[in-house]
Coordinates of C-alpha atoms and ligand atoms in Angstrom, one line a residue:
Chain A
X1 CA 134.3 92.5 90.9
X2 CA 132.9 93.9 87.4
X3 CA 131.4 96.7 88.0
X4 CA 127.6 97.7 89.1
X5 CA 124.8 97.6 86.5
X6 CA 121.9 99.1 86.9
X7 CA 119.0 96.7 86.2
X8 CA 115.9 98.8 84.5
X9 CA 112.4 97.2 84.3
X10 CA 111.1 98.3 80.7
X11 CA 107.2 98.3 80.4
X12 CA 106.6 98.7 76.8
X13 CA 103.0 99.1 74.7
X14 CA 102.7 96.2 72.2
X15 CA 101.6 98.8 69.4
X16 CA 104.1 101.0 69.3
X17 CA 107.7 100.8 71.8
X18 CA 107.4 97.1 71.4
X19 CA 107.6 96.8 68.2
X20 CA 110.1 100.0 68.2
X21 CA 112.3 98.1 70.3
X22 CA 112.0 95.2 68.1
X23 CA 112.9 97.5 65.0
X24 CA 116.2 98.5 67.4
X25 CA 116.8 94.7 67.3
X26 CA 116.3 93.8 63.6
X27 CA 118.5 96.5 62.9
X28 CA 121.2 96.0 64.8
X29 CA 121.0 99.2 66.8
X30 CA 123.6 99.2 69.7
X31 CA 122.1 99.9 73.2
X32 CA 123.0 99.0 77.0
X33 CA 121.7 95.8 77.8
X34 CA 120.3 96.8 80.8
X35 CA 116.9 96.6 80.6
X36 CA 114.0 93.8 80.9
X37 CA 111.3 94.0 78.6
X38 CA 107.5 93.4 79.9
X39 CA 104.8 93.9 77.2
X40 CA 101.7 94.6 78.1
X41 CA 98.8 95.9 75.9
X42 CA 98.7 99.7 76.4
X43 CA 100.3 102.0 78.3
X44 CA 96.9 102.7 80.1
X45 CA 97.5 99.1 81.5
X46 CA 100.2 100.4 83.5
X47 CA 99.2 100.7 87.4
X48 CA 101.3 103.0 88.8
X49 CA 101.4 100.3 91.7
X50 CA 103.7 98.4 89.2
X51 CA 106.1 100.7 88.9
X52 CA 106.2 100.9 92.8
X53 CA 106.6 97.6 93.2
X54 CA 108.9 97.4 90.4
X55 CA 111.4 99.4 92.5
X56 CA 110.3 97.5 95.9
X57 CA 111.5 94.2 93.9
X58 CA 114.9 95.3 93.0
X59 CA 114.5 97.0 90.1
X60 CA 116.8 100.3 89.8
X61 CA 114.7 101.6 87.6
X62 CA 111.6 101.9 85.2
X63 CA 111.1 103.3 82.0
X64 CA 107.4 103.1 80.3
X65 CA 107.0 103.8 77.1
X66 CA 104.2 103.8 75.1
X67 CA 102.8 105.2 71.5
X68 CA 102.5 108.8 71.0
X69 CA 99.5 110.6 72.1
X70 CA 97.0 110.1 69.6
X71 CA 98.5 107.4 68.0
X72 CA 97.2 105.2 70.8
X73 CA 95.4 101.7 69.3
X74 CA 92.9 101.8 71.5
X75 CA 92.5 105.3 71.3
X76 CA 93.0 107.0 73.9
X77 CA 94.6 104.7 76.4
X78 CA 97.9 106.6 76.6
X79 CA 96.3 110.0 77.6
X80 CA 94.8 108.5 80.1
X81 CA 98.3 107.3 81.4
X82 CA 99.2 110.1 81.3
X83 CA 97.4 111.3 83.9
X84 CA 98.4 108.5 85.7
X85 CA 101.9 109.0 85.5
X86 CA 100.7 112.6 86.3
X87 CA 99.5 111.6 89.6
X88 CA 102.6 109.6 89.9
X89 CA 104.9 111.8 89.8
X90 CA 104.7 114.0 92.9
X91 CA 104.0 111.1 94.8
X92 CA 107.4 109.2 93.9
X93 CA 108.5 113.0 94.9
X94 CA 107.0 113.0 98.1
X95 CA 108.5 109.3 99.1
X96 CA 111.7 110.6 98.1
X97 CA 112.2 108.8 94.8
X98 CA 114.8 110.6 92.9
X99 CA 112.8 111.6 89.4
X100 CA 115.0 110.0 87.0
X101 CA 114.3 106.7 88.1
X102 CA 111.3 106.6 86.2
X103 CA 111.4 107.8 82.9
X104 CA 108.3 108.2 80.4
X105 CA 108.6 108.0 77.0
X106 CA 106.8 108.1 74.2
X107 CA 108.3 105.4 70.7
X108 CA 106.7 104.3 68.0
X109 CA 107.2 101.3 65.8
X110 CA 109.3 102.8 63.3
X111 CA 111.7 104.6 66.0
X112 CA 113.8 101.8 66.4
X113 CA 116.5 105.0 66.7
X114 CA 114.8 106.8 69.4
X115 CA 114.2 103.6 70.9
X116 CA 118.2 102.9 71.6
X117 CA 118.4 106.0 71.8
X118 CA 116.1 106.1 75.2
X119 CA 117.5 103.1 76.7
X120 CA 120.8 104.7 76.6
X121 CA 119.6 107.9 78.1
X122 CA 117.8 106.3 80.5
X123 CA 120.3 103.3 81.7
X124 CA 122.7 106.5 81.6
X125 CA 120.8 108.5 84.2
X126 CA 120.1 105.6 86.3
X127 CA 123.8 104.5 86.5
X128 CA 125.0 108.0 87.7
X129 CA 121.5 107.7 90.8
X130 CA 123.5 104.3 91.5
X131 CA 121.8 101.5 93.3
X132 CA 118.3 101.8 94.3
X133 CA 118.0 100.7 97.8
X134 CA 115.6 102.2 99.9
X135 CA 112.5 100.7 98.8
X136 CA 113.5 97.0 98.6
X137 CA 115.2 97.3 102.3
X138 CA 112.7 99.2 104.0
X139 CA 109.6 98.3 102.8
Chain B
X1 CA 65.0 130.5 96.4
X2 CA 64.0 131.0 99.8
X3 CA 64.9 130.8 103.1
X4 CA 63.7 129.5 106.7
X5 CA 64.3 131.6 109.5
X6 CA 65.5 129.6 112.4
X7 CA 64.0 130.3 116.0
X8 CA 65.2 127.2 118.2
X9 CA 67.9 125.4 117.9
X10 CA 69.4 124.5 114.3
X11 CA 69.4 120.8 115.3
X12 CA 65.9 121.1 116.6
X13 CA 64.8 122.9 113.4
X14 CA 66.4 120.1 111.0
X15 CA 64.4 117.3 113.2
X16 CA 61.2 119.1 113.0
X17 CA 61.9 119.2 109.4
X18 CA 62.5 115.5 109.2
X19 CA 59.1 115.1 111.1
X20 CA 57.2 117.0 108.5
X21 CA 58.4 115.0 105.5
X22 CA 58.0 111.9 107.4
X23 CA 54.6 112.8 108.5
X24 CA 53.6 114.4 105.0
X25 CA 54.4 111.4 103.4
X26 CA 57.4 113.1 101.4
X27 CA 59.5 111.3 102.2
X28 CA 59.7 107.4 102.9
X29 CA 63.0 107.8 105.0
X30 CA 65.2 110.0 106.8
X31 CA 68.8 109.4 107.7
X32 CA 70.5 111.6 110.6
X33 CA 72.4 111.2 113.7
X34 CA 71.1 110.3 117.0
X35 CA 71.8 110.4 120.6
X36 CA 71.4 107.0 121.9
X37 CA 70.7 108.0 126.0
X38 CA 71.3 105.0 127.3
X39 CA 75.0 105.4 126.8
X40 CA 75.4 108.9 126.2
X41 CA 76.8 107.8 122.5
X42 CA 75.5 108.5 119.2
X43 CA 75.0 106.8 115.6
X44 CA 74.3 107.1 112.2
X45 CA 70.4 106.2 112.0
X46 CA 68.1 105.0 109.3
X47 CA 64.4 106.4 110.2
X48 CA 61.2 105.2 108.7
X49 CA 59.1 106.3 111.5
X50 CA 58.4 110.0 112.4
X51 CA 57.7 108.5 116.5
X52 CA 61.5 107.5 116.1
X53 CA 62.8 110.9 115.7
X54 CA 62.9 112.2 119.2
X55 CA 66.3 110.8 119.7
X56 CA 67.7 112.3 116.4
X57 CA 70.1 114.9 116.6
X58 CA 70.8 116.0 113.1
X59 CA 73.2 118.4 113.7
X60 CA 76.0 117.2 115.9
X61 CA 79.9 117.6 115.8
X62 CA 80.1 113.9 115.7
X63 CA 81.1 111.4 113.1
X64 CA 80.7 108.0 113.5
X65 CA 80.8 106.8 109.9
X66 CA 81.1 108.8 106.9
X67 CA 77.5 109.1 106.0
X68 CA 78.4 109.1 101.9
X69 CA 79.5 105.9 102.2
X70 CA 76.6 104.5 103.6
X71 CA 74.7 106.4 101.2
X72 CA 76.0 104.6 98.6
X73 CA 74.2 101.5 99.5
X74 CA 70.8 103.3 100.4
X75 CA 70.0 105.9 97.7
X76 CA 69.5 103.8 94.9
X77 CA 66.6 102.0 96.8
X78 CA 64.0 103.6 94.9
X79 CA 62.7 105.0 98.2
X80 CA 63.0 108.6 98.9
X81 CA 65.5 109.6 101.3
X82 CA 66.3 113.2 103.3
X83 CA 69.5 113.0 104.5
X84 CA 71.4 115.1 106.8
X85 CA 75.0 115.5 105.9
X86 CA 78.5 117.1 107.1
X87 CA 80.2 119.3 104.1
X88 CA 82.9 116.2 103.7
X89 CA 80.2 113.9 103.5
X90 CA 78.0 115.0 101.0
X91 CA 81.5 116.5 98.8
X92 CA 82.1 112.3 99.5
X93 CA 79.1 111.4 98.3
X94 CA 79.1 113.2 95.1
X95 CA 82.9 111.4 94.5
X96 CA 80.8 108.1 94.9
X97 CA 78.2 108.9 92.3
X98 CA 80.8 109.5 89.9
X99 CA 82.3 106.4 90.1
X100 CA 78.5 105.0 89.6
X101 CA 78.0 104.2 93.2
X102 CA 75.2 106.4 94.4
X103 CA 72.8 108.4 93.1
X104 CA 70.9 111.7 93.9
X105 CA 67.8 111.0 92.4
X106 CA 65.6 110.3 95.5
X107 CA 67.3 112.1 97.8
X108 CA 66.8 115.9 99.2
X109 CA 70.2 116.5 101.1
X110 CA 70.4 118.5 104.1
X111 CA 74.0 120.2 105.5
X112 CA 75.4 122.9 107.4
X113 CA 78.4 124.9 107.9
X114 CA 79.9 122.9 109.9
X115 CA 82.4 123.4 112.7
X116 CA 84.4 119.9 113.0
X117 CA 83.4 117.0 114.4
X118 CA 85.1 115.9 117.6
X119 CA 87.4 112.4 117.6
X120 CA 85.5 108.9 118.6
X121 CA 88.0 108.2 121.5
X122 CA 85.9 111.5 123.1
X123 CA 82.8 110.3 121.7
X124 CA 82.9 106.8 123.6
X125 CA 84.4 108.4 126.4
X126 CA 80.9 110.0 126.4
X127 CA 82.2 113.8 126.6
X128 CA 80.2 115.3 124.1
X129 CA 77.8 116.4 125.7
X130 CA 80.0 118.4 128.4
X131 CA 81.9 119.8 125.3
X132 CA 79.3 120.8 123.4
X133 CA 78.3 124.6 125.3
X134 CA 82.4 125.4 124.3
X135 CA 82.3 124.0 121.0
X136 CA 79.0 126.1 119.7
X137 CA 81.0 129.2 121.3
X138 CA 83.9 129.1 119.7
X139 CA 82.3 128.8 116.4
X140 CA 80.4 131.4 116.4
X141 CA 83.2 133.4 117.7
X142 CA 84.6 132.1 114.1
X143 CA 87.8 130.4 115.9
X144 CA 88.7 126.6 115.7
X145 CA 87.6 124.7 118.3
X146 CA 91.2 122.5 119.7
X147 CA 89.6 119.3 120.1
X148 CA 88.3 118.9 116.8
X149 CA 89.7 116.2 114.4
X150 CA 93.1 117.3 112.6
X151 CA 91.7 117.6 109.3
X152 CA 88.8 119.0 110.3
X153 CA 90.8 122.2 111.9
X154 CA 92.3 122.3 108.3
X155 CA 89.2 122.3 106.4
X156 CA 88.5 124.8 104.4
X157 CA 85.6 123.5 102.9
X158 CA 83.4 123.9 105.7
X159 CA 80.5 125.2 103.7
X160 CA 78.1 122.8 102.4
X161 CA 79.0 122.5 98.2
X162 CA 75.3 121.4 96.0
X163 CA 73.7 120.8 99.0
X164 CA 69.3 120.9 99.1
X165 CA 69.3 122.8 101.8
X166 CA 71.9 124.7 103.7
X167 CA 71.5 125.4 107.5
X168 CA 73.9 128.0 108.5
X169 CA 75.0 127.1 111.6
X170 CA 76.2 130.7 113.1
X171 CA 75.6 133.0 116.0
X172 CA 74.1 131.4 119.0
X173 CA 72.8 128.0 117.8
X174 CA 71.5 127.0 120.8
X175 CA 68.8 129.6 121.2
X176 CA 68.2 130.2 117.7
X177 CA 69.3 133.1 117.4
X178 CA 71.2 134.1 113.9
X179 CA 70.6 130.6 112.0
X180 CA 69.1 130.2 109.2
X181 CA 67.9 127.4 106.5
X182 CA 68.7 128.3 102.9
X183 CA 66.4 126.3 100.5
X184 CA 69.0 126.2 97.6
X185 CA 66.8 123.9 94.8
X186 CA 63.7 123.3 93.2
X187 CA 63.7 120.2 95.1
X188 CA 63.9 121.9 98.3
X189 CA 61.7 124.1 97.5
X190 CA 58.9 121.5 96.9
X191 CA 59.6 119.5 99.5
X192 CA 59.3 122.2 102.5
X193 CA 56.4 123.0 100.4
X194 CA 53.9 123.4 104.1
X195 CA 56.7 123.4 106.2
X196 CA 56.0 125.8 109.2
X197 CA 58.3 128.9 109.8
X198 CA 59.3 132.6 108.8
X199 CA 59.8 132.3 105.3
X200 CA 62.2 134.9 103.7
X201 CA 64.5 136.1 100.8
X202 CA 68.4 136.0 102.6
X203 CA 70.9 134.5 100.3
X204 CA 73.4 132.6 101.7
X205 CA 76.7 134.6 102.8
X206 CA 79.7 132.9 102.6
X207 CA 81.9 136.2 103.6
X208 CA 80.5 136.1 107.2
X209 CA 82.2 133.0 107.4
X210 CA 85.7 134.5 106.6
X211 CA 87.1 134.6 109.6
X212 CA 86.3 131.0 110.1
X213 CA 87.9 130.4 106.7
X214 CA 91.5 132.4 107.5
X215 CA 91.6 130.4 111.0
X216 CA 91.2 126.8 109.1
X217 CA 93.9 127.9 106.2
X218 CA 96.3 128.8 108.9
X219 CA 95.8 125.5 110.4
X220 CA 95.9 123.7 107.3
X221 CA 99.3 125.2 106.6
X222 CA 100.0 124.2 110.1
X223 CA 99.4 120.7 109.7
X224 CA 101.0 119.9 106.0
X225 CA 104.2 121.1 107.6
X226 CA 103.7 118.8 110.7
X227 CA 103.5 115.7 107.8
X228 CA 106.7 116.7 106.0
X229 CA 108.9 118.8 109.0
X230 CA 112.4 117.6 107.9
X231 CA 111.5 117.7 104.0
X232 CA 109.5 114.9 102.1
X233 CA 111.4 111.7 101.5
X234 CA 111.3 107.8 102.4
X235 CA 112.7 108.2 106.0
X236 CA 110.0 110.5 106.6
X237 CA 107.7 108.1 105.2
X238 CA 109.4 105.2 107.3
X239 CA 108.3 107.3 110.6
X240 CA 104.8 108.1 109.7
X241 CA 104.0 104.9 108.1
X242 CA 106.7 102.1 110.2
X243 CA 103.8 101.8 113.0
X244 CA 101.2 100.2 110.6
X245 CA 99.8 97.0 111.2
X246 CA 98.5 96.3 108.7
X247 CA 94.8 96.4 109.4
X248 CA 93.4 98.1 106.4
X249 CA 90.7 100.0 109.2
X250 CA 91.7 103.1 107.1
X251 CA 90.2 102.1 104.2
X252 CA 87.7 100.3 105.4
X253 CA 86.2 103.6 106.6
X254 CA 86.8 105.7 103.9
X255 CA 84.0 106.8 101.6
X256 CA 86.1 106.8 98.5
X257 CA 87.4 103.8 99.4
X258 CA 84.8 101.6 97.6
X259 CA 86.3 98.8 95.9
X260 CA 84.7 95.8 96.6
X261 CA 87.5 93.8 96.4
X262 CA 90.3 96.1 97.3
X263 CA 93.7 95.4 95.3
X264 CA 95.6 94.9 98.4
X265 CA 92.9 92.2 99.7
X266 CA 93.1 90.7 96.2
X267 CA 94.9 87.3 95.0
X268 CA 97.5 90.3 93.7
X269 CA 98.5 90.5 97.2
X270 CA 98.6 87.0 98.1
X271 CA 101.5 86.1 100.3
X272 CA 102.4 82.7 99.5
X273 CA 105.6 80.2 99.4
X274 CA 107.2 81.7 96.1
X275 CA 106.6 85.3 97.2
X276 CA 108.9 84.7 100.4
X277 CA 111.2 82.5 98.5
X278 CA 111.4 85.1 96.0
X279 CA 111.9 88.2 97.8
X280 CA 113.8 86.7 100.2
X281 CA 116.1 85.5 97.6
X282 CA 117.0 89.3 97.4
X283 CA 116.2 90.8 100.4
X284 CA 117.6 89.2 103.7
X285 CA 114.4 90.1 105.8
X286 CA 110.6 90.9 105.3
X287 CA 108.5 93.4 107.0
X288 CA 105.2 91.3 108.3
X289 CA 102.5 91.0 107.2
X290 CA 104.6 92.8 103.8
X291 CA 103.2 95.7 102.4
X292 CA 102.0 97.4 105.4
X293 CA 103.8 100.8 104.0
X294 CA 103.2 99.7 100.1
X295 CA 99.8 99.4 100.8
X296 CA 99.3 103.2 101.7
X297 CA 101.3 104.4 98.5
X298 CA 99.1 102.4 96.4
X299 CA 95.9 104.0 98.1
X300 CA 97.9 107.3 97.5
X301 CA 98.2 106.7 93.9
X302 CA 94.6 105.3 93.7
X303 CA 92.1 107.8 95.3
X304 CA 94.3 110.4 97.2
X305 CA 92.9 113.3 94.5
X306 CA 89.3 112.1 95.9
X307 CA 90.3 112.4 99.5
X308 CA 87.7 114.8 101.3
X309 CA 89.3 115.0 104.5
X310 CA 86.9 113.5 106.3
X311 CA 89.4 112.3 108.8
X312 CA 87.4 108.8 109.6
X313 CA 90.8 107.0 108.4
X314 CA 93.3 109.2 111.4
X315 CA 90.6 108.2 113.9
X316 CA 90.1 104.9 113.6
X317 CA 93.6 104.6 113.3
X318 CA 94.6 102.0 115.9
X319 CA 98.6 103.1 116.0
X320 CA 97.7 106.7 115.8
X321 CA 99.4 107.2 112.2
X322 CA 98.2 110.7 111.0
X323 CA 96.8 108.8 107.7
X324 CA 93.9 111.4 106.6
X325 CA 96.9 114.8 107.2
X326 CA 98.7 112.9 104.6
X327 CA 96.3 111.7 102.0
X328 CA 95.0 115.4 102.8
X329 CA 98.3 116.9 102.0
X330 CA 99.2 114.5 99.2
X331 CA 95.8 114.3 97.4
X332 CA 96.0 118.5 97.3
X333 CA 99.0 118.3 95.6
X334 CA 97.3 115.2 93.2
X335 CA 94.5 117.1 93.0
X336 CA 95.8 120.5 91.9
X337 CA 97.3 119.1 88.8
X338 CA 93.5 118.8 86.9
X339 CA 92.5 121.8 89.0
X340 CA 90.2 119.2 90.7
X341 CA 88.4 119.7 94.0
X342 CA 87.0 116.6 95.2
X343 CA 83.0 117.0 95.8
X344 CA 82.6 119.8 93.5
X345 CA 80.5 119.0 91.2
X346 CA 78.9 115.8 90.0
X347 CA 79.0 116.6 86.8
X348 CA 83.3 117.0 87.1
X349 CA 84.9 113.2 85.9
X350 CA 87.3 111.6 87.8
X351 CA 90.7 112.8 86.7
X352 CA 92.2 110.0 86.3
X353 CA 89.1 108.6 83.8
X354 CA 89.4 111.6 81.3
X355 CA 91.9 113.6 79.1
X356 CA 93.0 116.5 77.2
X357 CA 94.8 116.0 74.5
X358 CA 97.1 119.1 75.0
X359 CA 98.6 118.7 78.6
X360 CA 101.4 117.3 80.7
X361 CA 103.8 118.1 77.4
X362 CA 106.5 116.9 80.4
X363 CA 105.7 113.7 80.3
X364 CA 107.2 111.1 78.1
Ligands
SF4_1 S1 91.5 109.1 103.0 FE1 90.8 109.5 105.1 S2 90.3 111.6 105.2 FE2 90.4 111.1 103.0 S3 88.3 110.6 102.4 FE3 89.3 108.6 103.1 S4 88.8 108.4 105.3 FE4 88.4 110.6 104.7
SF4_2 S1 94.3 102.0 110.3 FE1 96.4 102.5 110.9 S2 97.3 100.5 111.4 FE2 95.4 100.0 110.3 S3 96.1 99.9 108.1 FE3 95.4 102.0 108.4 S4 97.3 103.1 108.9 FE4 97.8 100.9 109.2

């Protein structure tokens, strides 16, 4: 059998990481192919739910990315995920979700680098957690 | 500001107050709890007429709904309203008008240090009344009365926050002796404008109640190690949460709680023929109704900063899951990160709807 891959759920601002990933593409950056891209409009469009269920659904991991703070196109959209994620955060603590399976970052459009650069960092800290199990058994 | 001396019972006081705005014409409606005899029981009552207020018992350790939520559909009436509150209720209340669901214009609010409210399984047993002489006692000795609701053994916030008026309920209640009514506003000052009773210049004392307060904090730290013994984590979440059945009665009674359409009742959470076929696809069996534990995560994630610790969620609680100890626990943690205390202070946003630009460097 070929060996495990993490599969990592990538929710990515159109502004900014999605068109950072797409600079990443044009280029011909090199990065793990382990992610699944999901645009959405802002990083403030994120639920946290999503990411929850993200991990419920199989996912091993999830990585959000959105422009830098106060570069957001709608403003301020971002620092108010950021709070979310805020709030997040001690609550994937208290379930017992190991912190490096969701990973905030912030790319722009013309960080194609730091884009590959993130996915590899990221897909690389979610391979060494290994398989996430526990929500999509038990819940 | 001025204050009231109390000479009969606190309870008593507060109705005769109610009278005297009914009967003055200050107010158009009064909303309190009552004793219904028939049944020994009580409710949550809506009074228009001053001849209906014999029954009303406005101070009570007894909580049948959480009155800020029902606020919320009565204060905007355009009638004027005094309403008698519990600490957690009116802090509730205050988290409903800033998410625009309430508002304080016509109403004078009326609470009280309060000492807990007993659970509903005693209530419609009809014991309160037997429990009552114990209860007033050991308040005023400042200790915790046992039989009081979890959360409300943890409270700290047992002193009213923006209320009106403040009765403090101390001393011996029952004959008077040692309460007082502390008229904290303009607003309450005009409306007891006539009101009969020793009028005098005490300020409200929150460091008689200190006791009261190191007694609660011990219990608080009491119960958040009861919700996490053998360390946070999803097993541990499996055990508290593995009974639900799904009946969404938590929410349904809690005041922040006021979505009209709450996500998990939404076509979001539809459970239809690709759902099963896709999640069974990858997992080989399904909790159901799915979501039962998801369901209080999300909740967590939503409102848990906002939790007052009412406690109406733990005891409706059908399974007997210790819902409000965690969303206590949880949302203090949530909470702490904006230096937020739910109820505060209208004027404080929502975390969650505002922003500094220089903060949470950690993220992202
Ligand atoms: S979560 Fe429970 S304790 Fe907290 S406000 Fe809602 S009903 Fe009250
Ligand atoms: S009241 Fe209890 S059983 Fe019903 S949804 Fe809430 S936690 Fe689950």
């Amino acid at each position: 059998m070929s060996e495990w891959q993490p599969k990592i759920l990538a929710i990515l601002c159109n502004w900014c990481s999605y068109a950072g990933a797409d600079l990443a593409g044009v280029s011909r950056m090199q990065y793990p192919p382990n992610i699944r891209v999901v645009r959405v409009p802002c990083s403030g469009r994120v639920d946290p739910l999503f990411i929850m269920k993200s991990l419920q659904s199989g996912f091993d991991g999830v990585l959000i990315s959105g422009c830098h703070p106060g570069d957001c196109h709608y403003i301020s959209g971002n620092y108010v995920a950021r709070r979310k994620f805020a709030v997040l955060k001690p609550l994937l603590e208290f379930i017992g979700i190991e912190p490096d399976r969701v990973q905030f970052s912030w790319i722009s459009a013309g960080e194609g680098e730091r884009f590959a650069t993130v996915v590899t960092k990221v897909t690389e800290d979610i391979r060494k957690l290994g398989p996430s199990t526990k929500l999509v058994k038990k819940l | 500001m001025s204050s009231i001396i109390i000479d009969t019972s606190a309870s008593r006081k507060v109705r005769e107050l109610l009278r005297f705005l009914l009967e003055s014409g200050k107010i158009d409606a009064a909303v309190t709890m009552r004793k219904i005899p028939e049944d020994s029981s009580y409710d949550l009552a809506l009074i228009t007429d001053a001849s209906n207020l014999d029954e009303a018992v406005p101070i009570v350790p007894v909580m049948t709904v959480n009155a800020g939520q029902v606020l919320s559909s009565i204060s905007t009436s355009g009638k004027k309203i005094a309403v008698v509150l519990k600490p957690c209720e009116l802090r509730a209340f205050v988290e409903l008008v800033k998410r625009e669901q309430g508002s304080f214009e016509n109403l004078l609010t009326i609470s009280h240090t309060c000492g807990g409210v007993f659970p509903l399984d005693l209530v419609a047993a009809g014991k309160i009344e037997e429990l009552l002489p114990k209860y007033e006692k050991i308040i005023s000795k400042g200790e915790v009365p046992a039989n009081t609701r979890d959360t409300c053994r943890a409270c700290e916030h047992f002193i009213p926050m923006n209320a009106d008026i403040t009765v403090a309920v101390a001393g011996d209640c029952e004959s008077g002796k040692g309460c007082v009514m502390y008229l904290n506003t303009d607003k309450a000052e005009e409306y007891a404008e006539g009101f009969s009773g020793e009028r005098g210049e005490l300020k409200f004392d929150p460091s008689a109640l200190k006791k009261m307060l190191d007694a609660r904090l011990l219990e608080k730290e009491k119960l958040f190690a009861s919700i996490t013994e053998d360390g946070p984590g999803l097993d541990r979440l499996l055990d508290t949460f593995g009974k639900c059945i799904g009946c969404h009665g938590c929410n349904s009674v809690c005041p922040i709680c006021y979505c009209l359409l709450c996500d998990f009742e939404s076509a979001n959470f539809d459970y239809n023929l690709p759902y099963f076929e896709e999640h069974l696809s990858r997992r080989a069996a399904l909790r159901l109704p799915p979501d039962t534990i998801f369901f209080h995560l999300g909740r967590l994630t939503h409102m848990s900063f906002s939790c007052v610790g009412c406690g109406m969620c733990s005891d409706v609680c059908p399974v007997g899951i210790p819902v409000a100890a965690v969303f206590r626990k949880t949302g203090e943690k949530t909470a702490a990160l904006f230096d937020y205390v739910p109820g505060r202070d209208v004027e404080e946003s929502i975390p969650v709807m505002v922003y500094k630009e220089e903060e949470f460097s950690d993220i992202g």
